[in-house]
One Martini backbone bead per residue (centre of mass of N, CA, C, O) as a GRO file, in nm:
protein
  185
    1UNK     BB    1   0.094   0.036   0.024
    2UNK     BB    2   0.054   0.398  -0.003
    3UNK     BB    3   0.127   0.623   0.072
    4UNK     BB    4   0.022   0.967   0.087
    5UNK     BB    5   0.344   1.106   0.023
    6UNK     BB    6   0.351   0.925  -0.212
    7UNK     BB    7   0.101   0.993  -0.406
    8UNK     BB    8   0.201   1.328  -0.400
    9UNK     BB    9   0.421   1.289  -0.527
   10UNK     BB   10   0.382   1.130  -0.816
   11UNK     BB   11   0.050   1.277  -0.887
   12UNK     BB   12   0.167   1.589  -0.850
   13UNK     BB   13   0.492   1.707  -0.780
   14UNK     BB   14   0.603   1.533  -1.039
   15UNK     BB   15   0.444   1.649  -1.297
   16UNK     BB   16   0.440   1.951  -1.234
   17UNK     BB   17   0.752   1.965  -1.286
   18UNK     BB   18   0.772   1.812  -1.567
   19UNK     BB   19   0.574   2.046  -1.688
   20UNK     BB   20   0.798   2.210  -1.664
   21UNK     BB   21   0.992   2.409  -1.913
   22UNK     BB   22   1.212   2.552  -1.670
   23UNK     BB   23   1.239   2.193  -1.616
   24UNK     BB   24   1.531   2.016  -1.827
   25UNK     BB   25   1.709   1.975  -1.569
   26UNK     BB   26   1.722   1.627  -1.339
   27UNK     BB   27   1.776   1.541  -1.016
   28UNK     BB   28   1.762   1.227  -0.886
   29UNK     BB   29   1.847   1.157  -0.510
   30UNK     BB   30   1.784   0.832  -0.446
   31UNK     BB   31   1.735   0.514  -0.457
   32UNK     BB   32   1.467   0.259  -0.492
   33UNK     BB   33   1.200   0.106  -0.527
   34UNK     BB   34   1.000   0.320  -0.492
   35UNK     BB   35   1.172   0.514  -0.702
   36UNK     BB   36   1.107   0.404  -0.937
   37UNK     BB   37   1.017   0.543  -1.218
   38UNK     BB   38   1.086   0.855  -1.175
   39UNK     BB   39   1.211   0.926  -1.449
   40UNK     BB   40   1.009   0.892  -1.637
   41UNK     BB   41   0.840   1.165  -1.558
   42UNK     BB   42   1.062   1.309  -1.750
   43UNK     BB   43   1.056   1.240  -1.975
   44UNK     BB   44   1.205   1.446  -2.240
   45UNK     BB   45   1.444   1.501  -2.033
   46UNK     BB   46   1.700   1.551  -1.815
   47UNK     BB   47   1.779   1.265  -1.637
   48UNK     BB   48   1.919   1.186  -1.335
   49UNK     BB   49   2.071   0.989  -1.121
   50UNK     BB   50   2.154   0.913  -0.776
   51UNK     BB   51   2.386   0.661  -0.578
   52UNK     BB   52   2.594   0.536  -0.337
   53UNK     BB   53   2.477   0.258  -0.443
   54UNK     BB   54   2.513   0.063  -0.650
   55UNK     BB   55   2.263  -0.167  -0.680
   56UNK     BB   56   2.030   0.106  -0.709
   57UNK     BB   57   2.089   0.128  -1.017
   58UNK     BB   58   1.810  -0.025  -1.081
   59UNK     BB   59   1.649   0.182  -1.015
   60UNK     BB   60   1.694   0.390  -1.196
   61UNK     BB   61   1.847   0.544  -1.445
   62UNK     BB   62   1.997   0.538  -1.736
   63UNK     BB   63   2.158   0.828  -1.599
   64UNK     BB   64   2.372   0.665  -1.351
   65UNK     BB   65   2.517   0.718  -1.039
   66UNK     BB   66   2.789   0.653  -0.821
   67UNK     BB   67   2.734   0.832  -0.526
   68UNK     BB   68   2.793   1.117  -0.368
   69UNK     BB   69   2.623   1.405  -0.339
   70UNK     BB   70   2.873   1.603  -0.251
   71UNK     BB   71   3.006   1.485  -0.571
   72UNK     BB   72   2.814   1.634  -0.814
   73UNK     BB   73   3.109   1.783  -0.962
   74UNK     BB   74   3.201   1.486  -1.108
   75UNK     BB   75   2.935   1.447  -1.310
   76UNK     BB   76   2.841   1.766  -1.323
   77UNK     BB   77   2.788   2.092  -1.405
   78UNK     BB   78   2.804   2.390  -1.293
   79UNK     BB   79   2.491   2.482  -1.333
   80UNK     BB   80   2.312   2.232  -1.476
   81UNK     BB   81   2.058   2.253  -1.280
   82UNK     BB   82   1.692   2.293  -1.234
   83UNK     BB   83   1.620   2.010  -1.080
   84UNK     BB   84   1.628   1.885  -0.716
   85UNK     BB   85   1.588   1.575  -0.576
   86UNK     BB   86   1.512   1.514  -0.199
   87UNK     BB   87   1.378   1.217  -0.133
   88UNK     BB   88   1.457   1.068   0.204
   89UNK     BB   89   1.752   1.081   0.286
   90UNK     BB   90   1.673   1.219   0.612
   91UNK     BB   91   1.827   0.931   0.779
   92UNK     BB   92   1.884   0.808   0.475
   93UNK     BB   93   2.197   0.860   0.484
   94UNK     BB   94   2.135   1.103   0.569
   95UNK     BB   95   2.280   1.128   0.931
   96UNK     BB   96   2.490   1.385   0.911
   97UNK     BB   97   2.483   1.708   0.924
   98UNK     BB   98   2.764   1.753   0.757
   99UNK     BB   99   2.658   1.595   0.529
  100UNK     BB  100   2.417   1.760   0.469
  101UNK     BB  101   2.550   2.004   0.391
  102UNK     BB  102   2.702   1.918   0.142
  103UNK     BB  103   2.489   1.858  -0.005
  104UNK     BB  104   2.343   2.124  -0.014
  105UNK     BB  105   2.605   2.268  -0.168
  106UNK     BB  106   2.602   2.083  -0.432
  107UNK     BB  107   2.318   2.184  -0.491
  108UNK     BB  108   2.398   2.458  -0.521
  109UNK     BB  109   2.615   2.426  -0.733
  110UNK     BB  110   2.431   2.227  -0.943
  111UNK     BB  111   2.246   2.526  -0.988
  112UNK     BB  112   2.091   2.723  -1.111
  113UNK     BB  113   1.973   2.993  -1.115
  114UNK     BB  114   1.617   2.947  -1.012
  115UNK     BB  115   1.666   2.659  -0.905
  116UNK     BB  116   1.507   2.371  -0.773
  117UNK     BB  117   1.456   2.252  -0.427
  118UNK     BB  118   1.340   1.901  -0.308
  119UNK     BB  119   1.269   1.848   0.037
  120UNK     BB  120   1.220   1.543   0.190
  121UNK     BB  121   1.079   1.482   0.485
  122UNK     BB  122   1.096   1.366   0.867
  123UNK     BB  123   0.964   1.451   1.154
  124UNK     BB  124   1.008   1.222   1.285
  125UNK     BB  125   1.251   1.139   1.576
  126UNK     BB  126   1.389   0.850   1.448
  127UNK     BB  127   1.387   1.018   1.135
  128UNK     BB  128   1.557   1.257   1.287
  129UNK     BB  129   1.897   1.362   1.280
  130UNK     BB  130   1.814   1.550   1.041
  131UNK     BB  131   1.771   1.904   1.031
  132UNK     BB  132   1.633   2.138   0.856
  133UNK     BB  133   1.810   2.426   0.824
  134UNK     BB  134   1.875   2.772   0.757
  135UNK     BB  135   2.160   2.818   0.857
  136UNK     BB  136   2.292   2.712   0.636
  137UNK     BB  137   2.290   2.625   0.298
  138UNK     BB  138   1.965   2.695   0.299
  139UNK     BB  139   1.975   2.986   0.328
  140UNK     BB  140   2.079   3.096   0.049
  141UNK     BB  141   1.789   3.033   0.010
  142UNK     BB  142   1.451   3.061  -0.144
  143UNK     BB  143   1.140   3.029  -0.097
  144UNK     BB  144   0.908   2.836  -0.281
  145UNK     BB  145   0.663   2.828  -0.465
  146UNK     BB  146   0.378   2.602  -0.486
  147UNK     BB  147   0.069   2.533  -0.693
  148UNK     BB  148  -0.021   2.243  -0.746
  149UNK     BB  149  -0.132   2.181  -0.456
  150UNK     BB  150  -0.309   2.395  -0.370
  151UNK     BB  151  -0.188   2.645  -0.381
  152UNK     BB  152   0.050   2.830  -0.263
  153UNK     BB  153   0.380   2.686  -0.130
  154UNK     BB  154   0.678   2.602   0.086
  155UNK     BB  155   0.491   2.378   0.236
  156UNK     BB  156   0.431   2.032   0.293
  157UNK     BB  157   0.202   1.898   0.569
  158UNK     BB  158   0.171   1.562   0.641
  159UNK     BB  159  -0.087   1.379   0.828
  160UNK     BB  160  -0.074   1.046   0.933
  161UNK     BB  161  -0.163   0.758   0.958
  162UNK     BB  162  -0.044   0.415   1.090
  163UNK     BB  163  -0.008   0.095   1.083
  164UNK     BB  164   0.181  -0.098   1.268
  165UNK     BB  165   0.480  -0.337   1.211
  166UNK     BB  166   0.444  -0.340   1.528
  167UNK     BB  167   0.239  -0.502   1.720
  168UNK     BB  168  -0.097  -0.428   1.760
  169UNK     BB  169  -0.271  -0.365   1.433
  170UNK     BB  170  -0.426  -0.110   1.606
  171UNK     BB  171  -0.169   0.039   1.641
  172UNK     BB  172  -0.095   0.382   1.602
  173UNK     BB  173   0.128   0.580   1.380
  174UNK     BB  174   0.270   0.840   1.365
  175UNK     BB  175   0.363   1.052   1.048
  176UNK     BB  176   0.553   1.343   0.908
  177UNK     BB  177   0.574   1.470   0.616
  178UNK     BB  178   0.774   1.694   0.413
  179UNK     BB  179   0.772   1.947   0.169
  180UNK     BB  180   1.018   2.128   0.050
  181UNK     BB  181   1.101   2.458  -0.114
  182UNK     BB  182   1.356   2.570  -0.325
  183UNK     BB  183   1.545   2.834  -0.438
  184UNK     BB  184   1.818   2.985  -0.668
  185UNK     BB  185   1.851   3.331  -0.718
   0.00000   0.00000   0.00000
């Protein structure tokens, strides 16, 4: 069963994206079984895909990175993307402050003047070692308004329940992820 912010993040936040013809170059950061065949979701335009680990080069696209995104200045070149997509990173993988820096940094040096970054992450205490700071190299972007998913938003937050997969079958589990939109002026 697909959560609720796997489906709004599917079937509204990425196809909105897809179809700005202002965002033709775009790297998916993170590959797993769930996000398999979003490079599809960007057909037609330049989608480039990134993960640390070899074997998830199979959930990825044709053009995918096998590497750290800190290091995405050795793949593409500076200012050359229009937007990064960087859900679920933050606690999976992403889970030191200085190393969620460096990914900040990287993306920041790989978009282009008005490039969007899409962040991801949760809100969950036992998922959060890493918290988007705007004090950091976030600081730097300003929040871009989101109008696709129901009106101007520079941050989507979804809280739903999910019956737990430990315990009782019905002891439900808060969980709360947020997408996150900033711009680089």
């Amino acid at each position: 069963m697909k959560l609720p912010d796997r489906i709004l993040l599917e079937k509204s936040i990425l196809p909105a994206l897809a179809a700005d013809p202002r965002l033709p170059r775009v790297l998916l950061a993170g590959c797993d079984r769930r996000s398999a065949g979003y490079h599809r979701i960007f057909s037609g335009k330049a989608c480039w895909t990134l993960d640390r680990l070899g074997p998830r080069a199979a959930f990825g696209g044709p053009r995918h990175f096998v590497g750290e995104l800190r290091e995405l200045g050795k793949f593409l070149p500076k200012g050359g993307l229009d937007l990064i997509v960087l859900n679920g990173l933050l606690g999976f993988g992403l889970d030191d402050p200085r190393e969620a820096e460096a990914a900040y940094e990287a993306c920041w040096a790989g978009l282009r003047r008005g490039g969007i970054l899409l962040l991801g992450w949760n809100r969950v205490p036992e998922f959060r070692s890493v918290f988007p700071s705007r004090r950091g190299i976030l600081g730097r972007f300003r929040r871009f308004d989101f109008k696709a998913a129901g009106g101007a938003r520079r941050s989507l937050n979804y809280l739903f329940w999910r019956k737990s997969r430990s315990g009782p079958p019905l002891r439900a589990r808060r969980w709360n992820h947020t997408f996150d939109f900033f711009q680089k002026p």
